[in-house]
JSON list of C-alpha atoms in Angstrom, two decimals:
[
{"chain": "A", "resi": 1, "resn": "TRP", "atom": "CA", "xyz": [-7.30, -27.06, -9.78]},
{"chain": "A", "resi": 2, "resn": "THR", "atom": "CA", "xyz": [-4.71, -28.69, -11.95]},
{"chain": "A", "resi": 3, "resn": "ALA", "atom": "CA", "xyz": [-7.40, -29.92, -14.30]},
{"chain": "A", "resi": 4, "resn": "CYS", "atom": "CA", "xyz": [-8.28, -26.27, -15.17]},
{"chain": "A", "resi": 5, "resn": "PRO", "atom": "CA", "xyz": [-6.82, -25.02, -18.37]},
{"chain": "A", "resi": 6, "resn": "GLY", "atom": "CA", "xyz": [-4.09, -22.50, -17.68]},
{"chain": "A", "resi": 7, "resn": "MET", "atom": "CA", "xyz": [-3.85, -23.02, -13.98]},
{"chain": "A", "resi": 8, "resn": "GLY", "atom": "CA", "xyz": [-0.52, -24.86, -14.07]},
{"chain": "A", "resi": 9, "resn": "GLY", "atom": "CA", "xyz": [-1.00, -26.40, -10.66]},
{"chain": "A", "resi": 10, "resn": "ARG", "atom": "CA", "xyz": [-1.59, -23.18, -8.73]},
{"chain": "A", "resi": 11, "resn": "ASN", "atom": "CA", "xyz": [-3.13, -23.46, -5.39]},
{"chain": "A", "resi": 12, "resn": "GLN", "atom": "CA", "xyz": [-6.33, -21.95, -4.18]},
{"chain": "A", "resi": 13, "resn": "SER", "atom": "CA", "xyz": [-4.68, -19.22, -1.98]},
{"chain": "A", "resi": 14, "resn": "GLU", "atom": "CA", "xyz": [-3.40, -17.52, -5.25]},
{"chain": "A", "resi": 15, "resn": "TRP", "atom": "CA", "xyz": [-6.97, -16.93, -6.34]},
{"chain": "A", "resi": 16, "resn": "VAL", "atom": "CA", "xyz": [-8.55, -15.58, -3.06]},
{"chain": "A", "resi": 17, "resn": "ASP", "atom": "CA", "xyz": [-6.48, -12.62, -2.33]},
{"chain": "A", "resi": 18, "resn": "GLY", "atom": "CA", "xyz": [-8.01, -9.12, -2.55]},
{"chain": "A", "resi": 19, "resn": "PHE", "atom": "CA", "xyz": [-11.31, -9.79, -4.22]},
{"chain": "A", "resi": 20, "resn": "ALA", "atom": "CA", "xyz": [-12.57, -6.31, -4.87]},
{"chain": "A", "resi": 21, "resn": "ARG", "atom": "CA", "xyz": [-15.15, -5.62, -7.47]},
{"chain": "A", "resi": 22, "resn": "ASN", "atom": "CA", "xyz": [-12.70, -4.42, -10.08]},
{"chain": "A", "resi": 23, "resn": "CYS", "atom": "CA", "xyz": [-9.82, -6.75, -9.56]},
{"chain": "A", "resi": 24, "resn": "ARG", "atom": "CA", "xyz": [-8.11, -9.06, -12.01]},
{"chain": "A", "resi": 25, "resn": "PRO", "atom": "CA", "xyz": [-8.57, -12.53, -10.14]},
{"chain": "A", "resi": 26, "resn": "GLU", "atom": "CA", "xyz": [-12.30, -12.46, -11.11]},
{"chain": "A", "resi": 27, "resn": "SER", "atom": "CA", "xyz": [-11.43, -12.04, -14.76]},
{"chain": "A", "resi": 28, "resn": "ARG", "atom": "CA", "xyz": [-8.83, -14.82, -14.65]},
{"chain": "A", "resi": 29, "resn": "GLY", "atom": "CA", "xyz": [-11.39, -16.98, -12.83]},
{"chain": "A", "resi": 30, "resn": "ILE", "atom": "CA", "xyz": [-13.95, -16.43, -15.68]},
{"chain": "A", "resi": 31, "resn": "ARG", "atom": "CA", "xyz": [-11.29, -17.14, -18.33]},
{"chain": "A", "resi": 32, "resn": "ILE", "atom": "CA", "xyz": [-10.35, -20.55, -17.05]},
{"chain": "A", "resi": 33, "resn": "ASN", "atom": "CA", "xyz": [-13.88, -21.58, -16.15]},
{"chain": "A", "resi": 34, "resn": "ASN", "atom": "CA", "xyz": [-14.75, -23.59, -19.29]},
{"chain": "A", "resi": 35, "resn": "GLN", "atom": "CA", "xyz": [-14.86, -27.00, -17.52]},
{"chain": "A", "resi": 36, "resn": "VAL", "atom": "CA", "xyz": [-15.47, -26.39, -13.80]},
{"chain": "A", "resi": 37, "resn": "SER", "atom": "CA", "xyz": [-17.59, -24.30, -11.49]},
{"chain": "A", "resi": 38, "resn": "LEU", "atom": "CA", "xyz": [-15.52, -22.21, -8.97]},
{"chain": "A", "resi": 39, "resn": "SER", "atom": "CA", "xyz": [-16.30, -20.81, -5.48]},
{"chain": "A", "resi": 40, "resn": "LEU", "atom": "CA", "xyz": [-14.00, -18.01, -4.52]},
{"chain": "A", "resi": 41, "resn": "VAL", "atom": "CA", "xyz": [-13.94, -16.75, -0.92]},
{"chain": "A", "resi": 42, "resn": "TYR", "atom": "CA", "xyz": [-11.51, -14.47, 0.76]},
{"chain": "A", "resi": 43, "resn": "TYR", "atom": "CA", "xyz": [-11.15, -13.15, 4.34]},
{"chain": "A", "resi": 44, "resn": "PRO", "atom": "CA", "xyz": [-12.91, -9.82, 5.03]},
{"chain": "A", "resi": 45, "resn": "PRO", "atom": "CA", "xyz": [-10.70, -7.10, 6.60]},
{"chain": "A", "resi": 46, "resn": "TYR", "atom": "CA", "xyz": [-9.75, -7.99, 10.13]},
{"chain": "A", "resi": 47, "resn": "HIS", "atom": "CA", "xyz": [-7.07, -6.88, 12.63]},
{"chain": "A", "resi": 48, "resn": "SER", "atom": "CA", "xyz": [-3.56, -7.65, 11.57]},
{"chain": "A", "resi": 49, "resn": "LYS", "atom": "CA", "xyz": [-2.71, -9.46, 14.76]},
{"chain": "A", "resi": 50, "resn": "TYR", "atom": "CA", "xyz": [-4.73, -12.36, 13.53]},
{"chain": "A", "resi": 51, "resn": "ASN", "atom": "CA", "xyz": [-2.59, -12.64, 10.34]},
{"chain": "A", "resi": 52, "resn": "PRO", "atom": "CA", "xyz": [0.43, -14.89, 10.86]},
{"chain": "A", "resi": 53, "resn": "ILE", "atom": "CA", "xyz": [2.58, -12.94, 8.39]},
{"chain": "A", "resi": 54, "resn": "GLU", "atom": "CA", "xyz": [1.94, -9.81, 10.49]},
{"chain": "A", "resi": 55, "resn": "ARG", "atom": "CA", "xyz": [3.39, -11.68, 13.61]},
{"chain": "A", "resi": 56, "resn": "VAL", "atom": "CA", "xyz": [6.50, -12.53, 11.58]},
{"chain": "A", "resi": 57, "resn": "TRP", "atom": "CA", "xyz": [7.06, -8.81, 10.78]},
{"chain": "A", "resi": 58, "resn": "ALA", "atom": "CA", "xyz": [6.65, -7.97, 14.59]},
{"chain": "A", "resi": 59, "resn": "ILE", "atom": "CA", "xyz": [9.33, -10.54, 15.40]},
{"chain": "A", "resi": 60, "resn": "LEU", "atom": "CA", "xyz": [11.64, -9.30, 12.70]},
{"chain": "A", "resi": 61, "resn": "GLU", "atom": "CA", "xyz": [11.26, -5.72, 14.03]},
{"chain": "A", "resi": 62, "resn": "ASN", "atom": "CA", "xyz": [12.13, -6.90, 17.51]},
{"chain": "A", "resi": 63, "resn": "HIS", "atom": "CA", "xyz": [15.09, -8.96, 16.21]},
{"chain": "A", "resi": 64, "resn": "TRP", "atom": "CA", "xyz": [16.77, -6.05, 14.45]},
{"chain": "A", "resi": 65, "resn": "ARG", "atom": "CA", "xyz": [15.72, -3.37, 17.05]},
{"chain": "A", "resi": 66, "resn": "GLY", "atom": "CA", "xyz": [18.45, -0.84, 17.43]},
{"chain": "A", "resi": 67, "resn": "GLU", "atom": "CA", "xyz": [20.43, -1.90, 14.37]},
{"chain": "A", "resi": 68, "resn": "VAL", "atom": "CA", "xyz": [21.24, 0.55, 11.59]},
{"chain": "A", "resi": 69, "resn": "LEU", "atom": "CA", "xyz": [19.88, -1.01, 8.41]},
{"chain": "A", "resi": 70, "resn": "ASN", "atom": "CA", "xyz": [22.43, 0.62, 6.11]},
{"chain": "A", "resi": 71, "resn": "SER", "atom": "CA", "xyz": [22.56, -1.90, 3.36]},
{"chain": "A", "resi": 72, "resn": "VAL", "atom": "CA", "xyz": [20.33, -4.57, 1.76]},
{"chain": "A", "resi": 73, "resn": "GLU", "atom": "CA", "xyz": [22.86, -7.24, 2.76]},
{"chain": "A", "resi": 74, "resn": "LYS", "atom": "CA", "xyz": [22.65, -6.24, 6.41]},
{"chain": "A", "resi": 75, "resn": "ALA", "atom": "CA", "xyz": [18.74, -6.25, 6.50]},
{"chain": "A", "resi": 76, "resn": "MET", "atom": "CA", "xyz": [18.65, -9.64, 4.72]},
{"chain": "A", "resi": 77, "resn": "GLY", "atom": "CA", "xyz": [21.34, -11.04, 7.00]},
{"chain": "A", "resi": 78, "resn": "LEU", "atom": "CA", "xyz": [19.25, -10.09, 10.07]},
{"chain": "A", "resi": 79, "resn": "ALA", "atom": "CA", "xyz": [16.07, -11.43, 8.48]},
{"chain": "A", "resi": 80, "resn": "ARG", "atom": "CA", "xyz": [17.81, -14.83, 7.97]},
{"chain": "A", "resi": 81, "resn": "THR", "atom": "CA", "xyz": [19.01, -15.06, 11.56]},
{"chain": "A", "resi": 82, "resn": "MET", "atom": "CA", "xyz": [15.66, -14.30, 13.18]},
{"chain": "A", "resi": 83, "resn": "LYS", "atom": "CA", "xyz": [13.56, -17.21, 14.37]},
{"chain": "A", "resi": 84, "resn": "TYR", "atom": "CA", "xyz": [9.76, -17.65, 14.07]},
{"chain": "A", "resi": 85, "resn": "ASN", "atom": "CA", "xyz": [8.32, -20.77, 15.83]},
{"chain": "A", "resi": 86, "resn": "GLY", "atom": "CA", "xyz": [11.83, -22.01, 16.26]},
{"chain": "A", "resi": 87, "resn": "LYS", "atom": "CA", "xyz": [12.69, -21.73, 12.56]},
{"chain": "A", "resi": 88, "resn": "ASN", "atom": "CA", "xyz": [14.78, -19.41, 10.44]},
{"chain": "A", "resi": 89, "resn": "PRO", "atom": "CA", "xyz": [12.90, -17.97, 7.52]},
{"chain": "A", "resi": 90, "resn": "VAL", "atom": "CA", "xyz": [14.07, -18.41, 3.85]},
{"chain": "A", "resi": 91, "resn": "VAL", "atom": "CA", "xyz": [15.07, -14.95, 2.73]},
{"chain": "A", "resi": 92, "resn": "LYS", "atom": "CA", "xyz": [15.44, -14.02, -0.96]},
{"chain": "A", "resi": 93, "resn": "LEU", "atom": "CA", "xyz": [15.86, -10.69, -2.65]},
{"chain": "A", "resi": 94, "resn": "ILE", "atom": "CA", "xyz": [13.45, -10.10, -5.41]},
{"chain": "A", "resi": 95, "resn": "ASN", "atom": "CA", "xyz": [14.47, -7.61, -8.13]},
{"chain": "A", "resi": 96, "resn": "GLY", "atom": "CA", "xyz": [11.47, -6.56, -10.12]},
{"chain": "A", "resi": 97, "resn": "THR", "atom": "CA", "xyz": [8.56, -4.19, -10.22]},
{"chain": "A", "resi": 98, "resn": "TYR", "atom": "CA", "xyz": [5.48, -5.00, -8.33]},
{"chain": "A", "resi": 99, "resn": "GLU", "atom": "CA", "xyz": [2.41, -4.13, -10.53]},
{"chain": "A", "resi": 100, "resn": "LYS", "atom": "CA", "xyz": [-0.21, -2.36, -8.59]},
{"chain": "A", "resi": 101, "resn": "GLY", "atom": "CA", "xyz": [-3.27, -0.38, -9.44]},
{"chain": "A", "resi": 102, "resn": "ILE", "atom": "CA", "xyz": [-4.27, -2.55, -12.39]},
{"chain": "A", "resi": 103, "resn": "LYS", "atom": "CA", "xyz": [-7.97, -2.51, -12.62]},
{"chain": "A", "resi": 104, "resn": "LEU", "atom": "CA", "xyz": [-10.66, -3.56, -15.13]},
{"chain": "A", "resi": 105, "resn": "THR", "atom": "CA", "xyz": [-12.78, -0.88, -16.80]},
{"chain": "A", "resi": 106, "resn": "ASN", "atom": "CA", "xyz": [-16.31, -0.58, -15.60]},
{"chain": "A", "resi": 107, "resn": "LYS", "atom": "CA", "xyz": [-17.56, -1.90, -18.91]},
{"chain": "A", "resi": 108, "resn": "ALA", "atom": "CA", "xyz": [-15.37, -5.14, -18.66]},
{"chain": "A", "resi": 109, "resn": "MET", "atom": "CA", "xyz": [-16.36, -5.66, -14.94]},
{"chain": "A", "resi": 110, "resn": "ASN", "atom": "CA", "xyz": [-20.12, -5.26, -15.83]},
{"chain": "A", "resi": 111, "resn": "GLN", "atom": "CA", "xyz": [-19.63, -8.16, -18.33]},
{"chain": "A", "resi": 112, "resn": "ILE", "atom": "CA", "xyz": [-18.00, -10.35, -15.62]},
{"chain": "A", "resi": 113, "resn": "GLU", "atom": "CA", "xyz": [-20.60, -9.36, -13.07]},
{"chain": "A", "resi": 114, "resn": "LYS", "atom": "CA", "xyz": [-23.21, -10.97, -15.44]},
{"chain": "A", "resi": 115, "resn": "MET", "atom": "CA", "xyz": [-21.29, -14.29, -15.22]},
{"chain": "A", "resi": 116, "resn": "ILE", "atom": "CA", "xyz": [-20.81, -14.54, -11.50]},
{"chain": "A", "resi": 117, "resn": "GLU", "atom": "CA", "xyz": [-23.12, -15.06, -8.62]},
{"chain": "A", "resi": 118, "resn": "ARG", "atom": "CA", "xyz": [-22.38, -13.07, -5.39]},
{"chain": "A", "resi": 119, "resn": "MET", "atom": "CA", "xyz": [-23.29, -14.81, -2.10]},
{"chain": "A", "resi": 120, "resn": "SER", "atom": "CA", "xyz": [-26.00, -12.95, -0.29]},
{"chain": "A", "resi": 121, "resn": "GLY", "atom": "CA", "xyz": [-24.89, -11.10, 2.91]},
{"chain": "A", "resi": 122, "resn": "ILE", "atom": "CA", "xyz": [-21.10, -11.54, 2.03]},
{"chain": "A", "resi": 123, "resn": "GLU", "atom": "CA", "xyz": [-21.21, -10.20, -1.55]},
{"chain": "A", "resi": 124, "resn": "LYS", "atom": "CA", "xyz": [-17.77, -8.44, -1.27]},
{"chain": "A", "resi": 125, "resn": "TRP", "atom": "CA", "xyz": [-16.10, -11.64, -0.09]},
{"chain": "A", "resi": 126, "resn": "ALA", "atom": "CA", "xyz": [-17.62, -14.65, -1.71]},
{"chain": "A", "resi": 127, "resn": "VAL", "atom": "CA", "xyz": [-18.60, -15.41, -5.36]},
{"chain": "A", "resi": 128, "resn": "ASP", "atom": "CA", "xyz": [-19.67, -18.54, -7.34]},
{"chain": "A", "resi": 129, "resn": "ILE", "atom": "CA", "xyz": [-18.60, -18.65, -10.91]},
{"chain": "A", "resi": 130, "resn": "PRO", "atom": "CA", "xyz": [-20.79, -21.34, -12.47]},
{"chain": "A", "resi": 131, "resn": "CYS", "atom": "CA", "xyz": [-19.60, -23.57, -15.35]},
{"chain": "A", "resi": 132, "resn": "TYR", "atom": "CA", "xyz": [-20.75, -22.28, -18.70]}
]
């Protein structure tokens, strides 16, 4: 991954999340794919009990059960004192806006679709981006 122009050492998990037909990771994958072929796969929808982060949220909810969360500081303090697998989490406040709803136009996505190969039977969850 670090050999790809513009990747800056990102790990694979940053490229496999939410691989809908019109999402931006596909277009980023196409842009950086001058020198290498990529295979992108992400998990299909499944019950949240199988996702480790969902288990963390459940433990956090049990930890602060009955508490009045009347400030950001209190919520963060309780989050810092919970334990998951015997460890306290690293808790940081992120001030910023989460961009959501950003999609490619149909015309742009059709161009990208010409350059990717969807894997038969699991088209929604796995694509190959050949080296061009």
